[in-house]
Amino acid sequence: MHFPAIDDFYQRFLFLLPFVANFRSDDRSFSYDDPDMWKFSYPKCGGLDQSPIAISNRKALPVALPPLEFGLYDDLFDNLVTITNNGHSVEFEVPATIYGVRPYVTGGLLVDCYEAEAVHFHWGSPKSKGSEHVLDGRRFDLEMHIVHRNNKYLTLREAETHNDGITVLAVLFKVVRTGPAFYQPGLSEVFSSLLHLGNFNSSYTLPEQLNLGSLLGNLDRGNFFTYKGSLTTPRCSPAVQWHVFADVLPISHRELPKFWQLRDQRRRPLLNNFRPLQSQENRPIFHRKPFLEQQLQEVIWL
Ligand SMILES: [Zn+2]
């Protein structure tokens, strides 16, 4: 017996299944075409304390904070790093170090210890710059996020639901036209891997063992802005203590275009994967300057 209406129903349903499954499995069903619409599916995206924001050197409050401590950042991972094109960015999970635990940060305004979980990037296009944070009115070419989970919570998903759940280190990059005038071994490895990550869901395992500190190059780790904000992708949970370094790292004009060749889930170029600026509201932005540390030391010596 044949029931055309039912057949038709099942055909439609089967056609939709992959989308339904994808929507349910995680929160990857957002698009940078319409970030203003995120709040309709993810209410926190329309809430308070959102990121990214514009940071002004002049308006930030200088504070004499202790430095951030980078635990195990310079120790090798016990496993090779596998980078994946997830359709919104390229991302890798941070492996444990040879000591069996992941690198972590503490210090500064952080009361607890935050384990490094994952690293990903935001970028623009051949026509526009694509950092998420804007510094002194300037958007940069690329922004790297190292996402850390407060180790009193077991998973990132759990950490997201707490005010003190997550800290992110953000590094801005500026394209430079010089040759190999700078040496950034970890970053070069990551940028080279992009040629293997063109399609959605493709992965590539780096051939060399890395440590997390090598992604920071020779950045001045003592000079940063810090404020309370959110994840910049859905669910936009306001659970993040942001650390945006004032120092900007170089990226070669040969490396940056490799980001523009990546493709998303719909095989379209994966470009401009940055969220628009959010309102600062009344949030204070603190600036830890290394010279304050020096001044304090001078006071102590006197
Ligand atoms: Zn990010």
Short mmCIF file of C-alpha atoms and ligand atoms in Angstrom, two decimals:
data_model
loop_
_atom_site.label_atom_id
_atom_site.label_comp_id
_atom_site.label_asym_id
_atom_site.label_seq_id
_atom_site.Cartn_x
_atom_site.Cartn_y
_atom_site.Cartn_z
CA MET A 1 0.00 0.00 0.00
CA HIS A 2 1.19 3.46 -0.75
CA PHE A 3 0.57 6.65 1.26
CA PRO A 4 2.04 9.52 -0.68
CA ALA A 5 1.46 12.03 2.09
CA ILE A 6 3.31 9.90 4.63
CA ASP A 7 6.15 9.17 2.20
CA ASP A 8 6.46 12.84 1.59
CA PHE A 9 6.51 13.53 5.33
CA TYR A 10 9.28 11.00 5.93
CA GLN A 11 11.30 12.24 3.01
CA ARG A 12 11.17 15.75 4.40
CA PHE A 13 11.96 14.56 7.87
CA LEU A 14 14.95 12.51 6.75
CA PHE A 15 16.19 15.46 4.77
CA LEU A 16 16.06 17.60 7.90
CA LEU A 17 17.64 15.07 10.22
CA PRO A 18 21.29 16.07 9.75
CA PHE A 19 20.40 19.69 10.52
CA VAL A 20 18.38 18.76 13.59
CA ALA A 21 21.17 16.50 14.82
CA ASN A 22 23.75 19.19 14.23
CA PHE A 23 21.69 21.80 16.01
CA ARG A 24 21.26 19.56 19.01
CA SER A 25 24.77 18.24 19.32
CA ASP A 26 26.34 21.62 20.14
CA ASP A 27 25.98 25.33 19.61
CA ARG A 28 27.66 25.44 16.24
CA SER A 29 24.52 26.52 14.41
CA PHE A 30 25.26 30.24 14.44
CA SER A 31 26.47 32.42 11.61
CA TYR A 32 28.58 35.56 11.38
CA ASP A 33 26.11 36.83 8.74
CA ASP A 34 23.72 37.92 11.47
CA PRO A 35 25.29 38.19 14.94
CA ASP A 36 22.49 40.53 15.99
CA MET A 37 20.11 37.56 15.68
CA TRP A 38 22.09 35.28 18.02
CA LYS A 39 20.11 36.54 21.01
CA PHE A 40 16.91 34.98 19.68
CA SER A 41 18.40 31.48 19.93
CA TYR A 42 20.88 32.23 22.74
CA PRO A 43 19.37 34.77 25.15
CA LYS A 44 22.66 35.55 26.94
CA CYS A 45 23.98 37.07 23.69
CA GLY A 46 21.47 39.87 24.29
CA GLY A 47 22.35 40.19 27.99
CA LEU A 48 24.88 42.15 30.03
CA ASP A 49 28.69 42.02 30.20
CA GLN A 50 29.19 41.08 26.56
CA SER A 51 32.44 40.89 24.59
CA PRO A 52 34.33 42.01 22.58
CA ILE A 53 34.63 45.70 23.46
CA ALA A 54 36.73 48.67 22.39
CA ILE A 55 39.63 49.34 24.77
CA SER A 56 41.19 52.75 25.14
CA ASN A 57 44.64 53.06 26.67
CA ARG A 58 43.78 56.53 27.95
CA LYS A 59 40.49 55.55 29.60
CA ALA A 60 41.61 52.23 31.13
CA LEU A 61 42.34 52.38 34.86
CA PRO A 62 46.03 51.78 35.61
CA VAL A 63 46.42 49.35 38.49
CA ALA A 64 49.39 47.84 40.25
CA LEU A 65 48.34 44.22 39.90
CA PRO A 66 50.65 41.28 40.50
CA PRO A 67 51.76 39.68 37.22
CA LEU A 68 49.95 36.73 35.67
CA GLU A 69 51.70 33.47 36.44
CA PHE A 70 52.06 31.07 33.53
CA GLY A 71 52.25 27.55 34.98
CA LEU A 72 53.78 24.89 32.72
CA TYR A 73 53.49 27.22 29.73
CA ASP A 74 57.06 26.46 28.75
CA ASP A 75 56.81 22.69 29.21
CA LEU A 76 56.22 20.43 26.23
CA PHE A 77 52.84 18.82 25.60
CA ASP A 78 52.83 15.05 26.05
CA ASN A 79 50.91 14.69 22.79
CA LEU A 80 50.96 16.22 19.33
CA VAL A 81 48.47 19.02 18.72
CA THR A 82 45.57 18.34 16.32
CA ILE A 83 43.98 21.43 14.79
CA THR A 84 40.45 21.33 13.33
CA ASN A 85 38.43 23.60 11.05
CA ASN A 86 35.12 23.67 12.97
CA GLY A 87 33.33 25.87 10.44
CA HIS A 88 33.66 29.01 12.59
CA SER A 89 37.38 29.00 13.32
CA VAL A 90 40.42 26.78 13.53
CA GLU A 91 40.78 25.34 16.98
CA PHE A 92 42.80 22.87 18.99
CA GLU A 93 42.36 21.32 22.36
CA VAL A 94 45.33 21.93 24.66
CA PRO A 95 46.99 18.59 25.55
CA ALA A 96 48.43 17.86 28.98
CA THR A 97 52.10 18.66 29.44
CA ILE A 98 54.73 16.01 30.06
CA TYR A 99 53.90 16.46 33.76
CA GLY A 100 50.41 15.06 33.17
CA VAL A 101 48.49 18.31 33.72
CA ARG A 102 47.67 21.14 31.38
CA PRO A 103 49.32 24.56 31.47
CA TYR A 104 47.45 27.06 33.63
CA VAL A 105 47.32 30.73 34.57
CA THR A 106 46.75 32.42 37.89
CA GLY A 107 47.78 35.76 39.44
CA GLY A 108 46.67 39.22 38.36
CA LEU A 109 43.03 39.60 39.38
CA LEU A 110 42.52 35.82 39.31
CA VAL A 111 41.83 34.20 42.66
CA ASP A 112 41.82 30.64 41.35
CA CYS A 113 43.84 28.52 38.98
CA TYR A 114 42.68 28.34 35.36
CA GLU A 115 43.66 25.39 33.14
CA ALA A 116 44.20 25.98 29.42
CA GLU A 117 41.49 24.19 27.44
CA ALA A 118 41.58 25.33 23.83
CA VAL A 119 43.08 27.79 21.36
CA HIS A 120 41.33 29.38 18.37
CA PHE A 121 41.53 32.45 16.13
CA HIS A 122 39.38 35.27 14.71
CA TRP A 123 40.27 37.03 11.45
CA GLY A 124 38.97 39.29 8.70
CA SER A 125 39.26 39.14 4.91
CA PRO A 126 41.50 40.54 2.16
CA LYS A 127 39.42 43.72 2.45
CA SER A 128 38.97 44.09 6.20
CA LYS A 129 40.72 43.46 9.47
CA GLY A 130 39.22 40.96 11.85
CA SER A 131 40.40 41.12 15.46
CA GLU A 132 37.52 41.06 17.96
CA HIS A 133 38.88 43.59 20.45
CA VAL A 134 39.67 47.06 19.22
CA LEU A 135 42.58 48.90 20.84
CA ASP A 136 42.71 52.70 20.76
CA GLY A 137 40.25 52.77 17.88
CA ARG A 138 42.22 50.28 15.88
CA ARG A 139 41.10 46.84 14.71
CA PHE A 140 43.95 44.40 14.10
CA ASP A 141 44.44 41.64 11.51
CA LEU A 142 44.05 38.60 13.72
CA GLU A 143 43.21 37.69 17.31
CA MET A 144 44.16 34.49 19.13
CA HIS A 145 42.19 33.28 22.14
CA ILE A 146 43.57 30.85 24.71
CA VAL A 147 40.54 29.71 26.69
CA HIS A 148 41.09 28.60 30.30
CA ARG A 149 38.66 26.87 32.68
CA ASN A 150 38.63 27.55 36.43
CA ASN A 151 39.84 24.18 37.72
CA LYS A 152 37.24 24.10 40.48
CA TYR A 153 34.74 23.32 37.69
CA LEU A 154 35.00 20.02 35.85
CA THR A 155 34.06 21.07 32.32
CA LEU A 156 33.96 24.25 30.25
CA ARG A 157 30.21 23.79 29.98
CA GLU A 158 29.93 23.88 33.77
CA ALA A 159 32.44 26.73 34.08
CA GLU A 160 30.34 28.82 31.66
CA THR A 161 27.52 28.93 34.17
CA HIS A 162 29.68 30.65 36.82
CA ASN A 163 30.81 34.24 37.06
CA ASP A 164 34.40 33.14 37.75
CA GLY A 165 34.32 30.17 35.36
CA ILE A 166 36.60 31.16 32.50
CA THR A 167 39.56 33.35 31.66
CA VAL A 168 40.71 34.04 28.12
CA LEU A 169 44.09 35.38 27.05
CA ALA A 170 43.73 37.42 23.87
CA VAL A 171 46.68 38.20 21.60
CA LEU A 172 46.37 40.68 18.75
CA PHE A 173 48.40 40.36 15.54
CA LYS A 174 49.45 42.94 12.99
CA VAL A 175 50.53 41.97 9.49
CA VAL A 176 54.12 42.87 8.56
CA ARG A 177 55.76 42.91 5.15
CA THR A 178 59.27 42.06 6.26
CA GLY A 179 60.88 38.69 5.65
CA PRO A 180 61.59 36.23 8.46
CA ALA A 181 62.71 39.02 10.79
CA PHE A 182 60.99 37.40 13.76
CA TYR A 183 61.11 33.87 15.08
CA GLN A 184 57.91 32.38 16.49
CA PRO A 185 58.28 28.61 16.27
CA GLY A 186 54.90 27.55 17.75
CA LEU A 187 52.91 30.12 15.83
CA SER A 188 54.67 29.29 12.56
CA GLU A 189 53.69 25.64 13.02
CA VAL A 190 50.07 26.58 13.56
CA PHE A 191 49.95 29.01 10.62
CA SER A 192 51.58 26.42 8.30
CA SER A 193 48.91 23.87 9.24
CA LEU A 194 46.18 26.08 7.76
CA LEU A 195 46.98 24.81 4.27
CA HIS A 196 45.69 21.40 5.40
CA LEU A 197 42.50 22.74 6.99
CA GLY A 198 40.67 24.22 3.98
CA ASN A 199 37.46 22.25 4.37
CA PHE A 200 34.97 22.15 7.21
CA ASN A 201 35.76 19.38 9.70
CA SER A 202 39.25 18.76 8.34
CA SER A 203 41.97 18.19 10.92
CA TYR A 204 45.73 18.22 10.88
CA THR A 205 48.20 16.97 13.44
CA LEU A 206 51.29 19.13 13.82
CA PRO A 207 54.49 17.14 13.29
CA GLU A 208 56.44 18.82 16.13
CA GLN A 209 55.81 18.79 19.85
CA LEU A 210 54.85 22.25 21.11
CA ASN A 211 54.51 24.09 24.36
CA LEU A 212 51.79 26.67 24.94
CA GLY A 213 54.25 29.47 25.71
CA SER A 214 55.61 29.27 22.16
CA LEU A 215 52.28 30.69 20.93
CA LEU A 216 52.99 33.89 22.83
CA GLY A 217 56.28 34.51 21.03
CA ASN A 218 58.25 37.25 22.76
CA LEU A 219 55.11 39.07 23.88
CA ASP A 220 55.41 41.25 27.00
CA ARG A 221 53.27 39.10 29.29
CA GLY A 222 53.24 41.76 32.02
CA ASN A 223 51.35 44.42 30.04
CA PHE A 224 47.64 43.66 29.67
CA PHE A 225 44.10 45.01 29.92
CA THR A 226 41.65 43.00 32.00
CA TYR A 227 37.83 43.25 32.29
CA LYS A 228 34.73 41.14 32.95
CA GLY A 229 33.03 39.96 29.79
CA SER A 230 31.58 37.04 27.90
CA LEU A 231 32.36 34.35 25.37
CA THR A 232 32.19 35.97 21.92
CA THR A 233 30.33 33.05 20.34
CA PRO A 234 26.98 31.56 21.38
CA ARG A 235 26.04 30.93 24.12
CA CYS A 236 27.84 34.25 24.93
CA SER A 237 28.01 33.28 28.62
CA PRO A 238 29.13 36.24 30.78
CA ALA A 239 31.67 34.09 32.61
CA VAL A 240 34.97 35.44 31.32
CA GLN A 241 37.74 37.46 32.91
CA TRP A 242 39.40 38.78 29.76
CA HIS A 243 43.12 39.52 29.46
CA VAL A 244 43.96 41.42 26.29
CA PHE A 245 47.71 41.96 25.89
CA ALA A 246 48.77 45.48 24.98
CA ASP A 247 51.70 44.14 22.99
CA VAL A 248 50.80 43.23 19.40
CA LEU A 249 52.58 40.31 17.71
CA PRO A 250 53.63 40.33 14.04
CA ILE A 251 52.23 37.93 11.45
CA SER A 252 53.89 37.76 8.05
CA HIS A 253 51.97 38.90 4.97
CA ARG A 254 52.56 35.38 3.63
CA GLU A 255 50.87 33.71 6.62
CA LEU A 256 47.75 35.84 7.14
CA PRO A 257 46.10 34.98 3.75
CA LYS A 258 46.16 31.29 4.73
CA PHE A 259 43.25 32.06 7.09
CA TRP A 260 41.23 33.50 4.21
CA GLN A 261 41.41 30.25 2.24
CA LEU A 262 39.47 28.26 4.82
CA ARG A 263 35.85 27.26 4.11
CA ASP A 264 32.85 26.85 6.34
CA GLN A 265 30.19 24.15 6.64
CA ARG A 266 28.44 25.44 3.52
CA ARG A 267 31.75 25.56 1.61
CA ARG A 268 31.73 29.33 1.59
CA PRO A 269 34.92 31.24 2.43
CA LEU A 270 35.29 31.45 6.21
CA LEU A 271 35.90 35.19 6.56
CA ASN A 272 35.23 37.92 9.13
CA ASN A 273 34.57 35.49 11.98
CA PHE A 274 34.57 38.24 14.59
CA ARG A 275 31.64 39.44 16.66
CA PRO A 276 30.77 43.16 16.44
CA LEU A 277 31.77 45.41 19.34
CA GLN A 278 29.50 45.30 22.38
CA SER A 279 28.65 48.09 24.78
CA GLN A 280 31.13 48.62 27.61
CA GLU A 281 28.25 49.63 29.93
CA ASN A 282 29.83 50.75 33.19
CA ARG A 283 32.44 48.07 33.31
CA PRO A 284 35.89 49.11 34.44
CA ILE A 285 38.80 48.10 32.22
CA PHE A 286 42.03 47.76 34.20
CA HIS A 287 45.46 48.19 32.71
CA ARG A 288 48.41 46.45 34.26
CA LYS A 289 51.55 48.25 33.15
CA PRO A 290 54.95 46.80 33.89
CA PHE A 291 56.30 50.24 34.83
CA LEU A 292 53.99 50.29 37.85
CA GLU A 293 55.71 47.16 39.06
CA GLN A 294 59.06 48.87 38.67
CA GLN A 295 57.82 51.93 40.53
CA LEU A 296 56.59 49.75 43.38
CA GLN A 297 59.95 48.00 43.55
CA GLU A 298 61.68 51.38 43.67
CA VAL A 299 59.42 52.39 46.55
CA ILE A 300 60.30 49.18 48.35
CA TRP A 301 64.04 49.71 47.75
CA LEU A 302 63.86 53.28 49.02
ZN ZN B 1 37.34 33.53 20.45
#
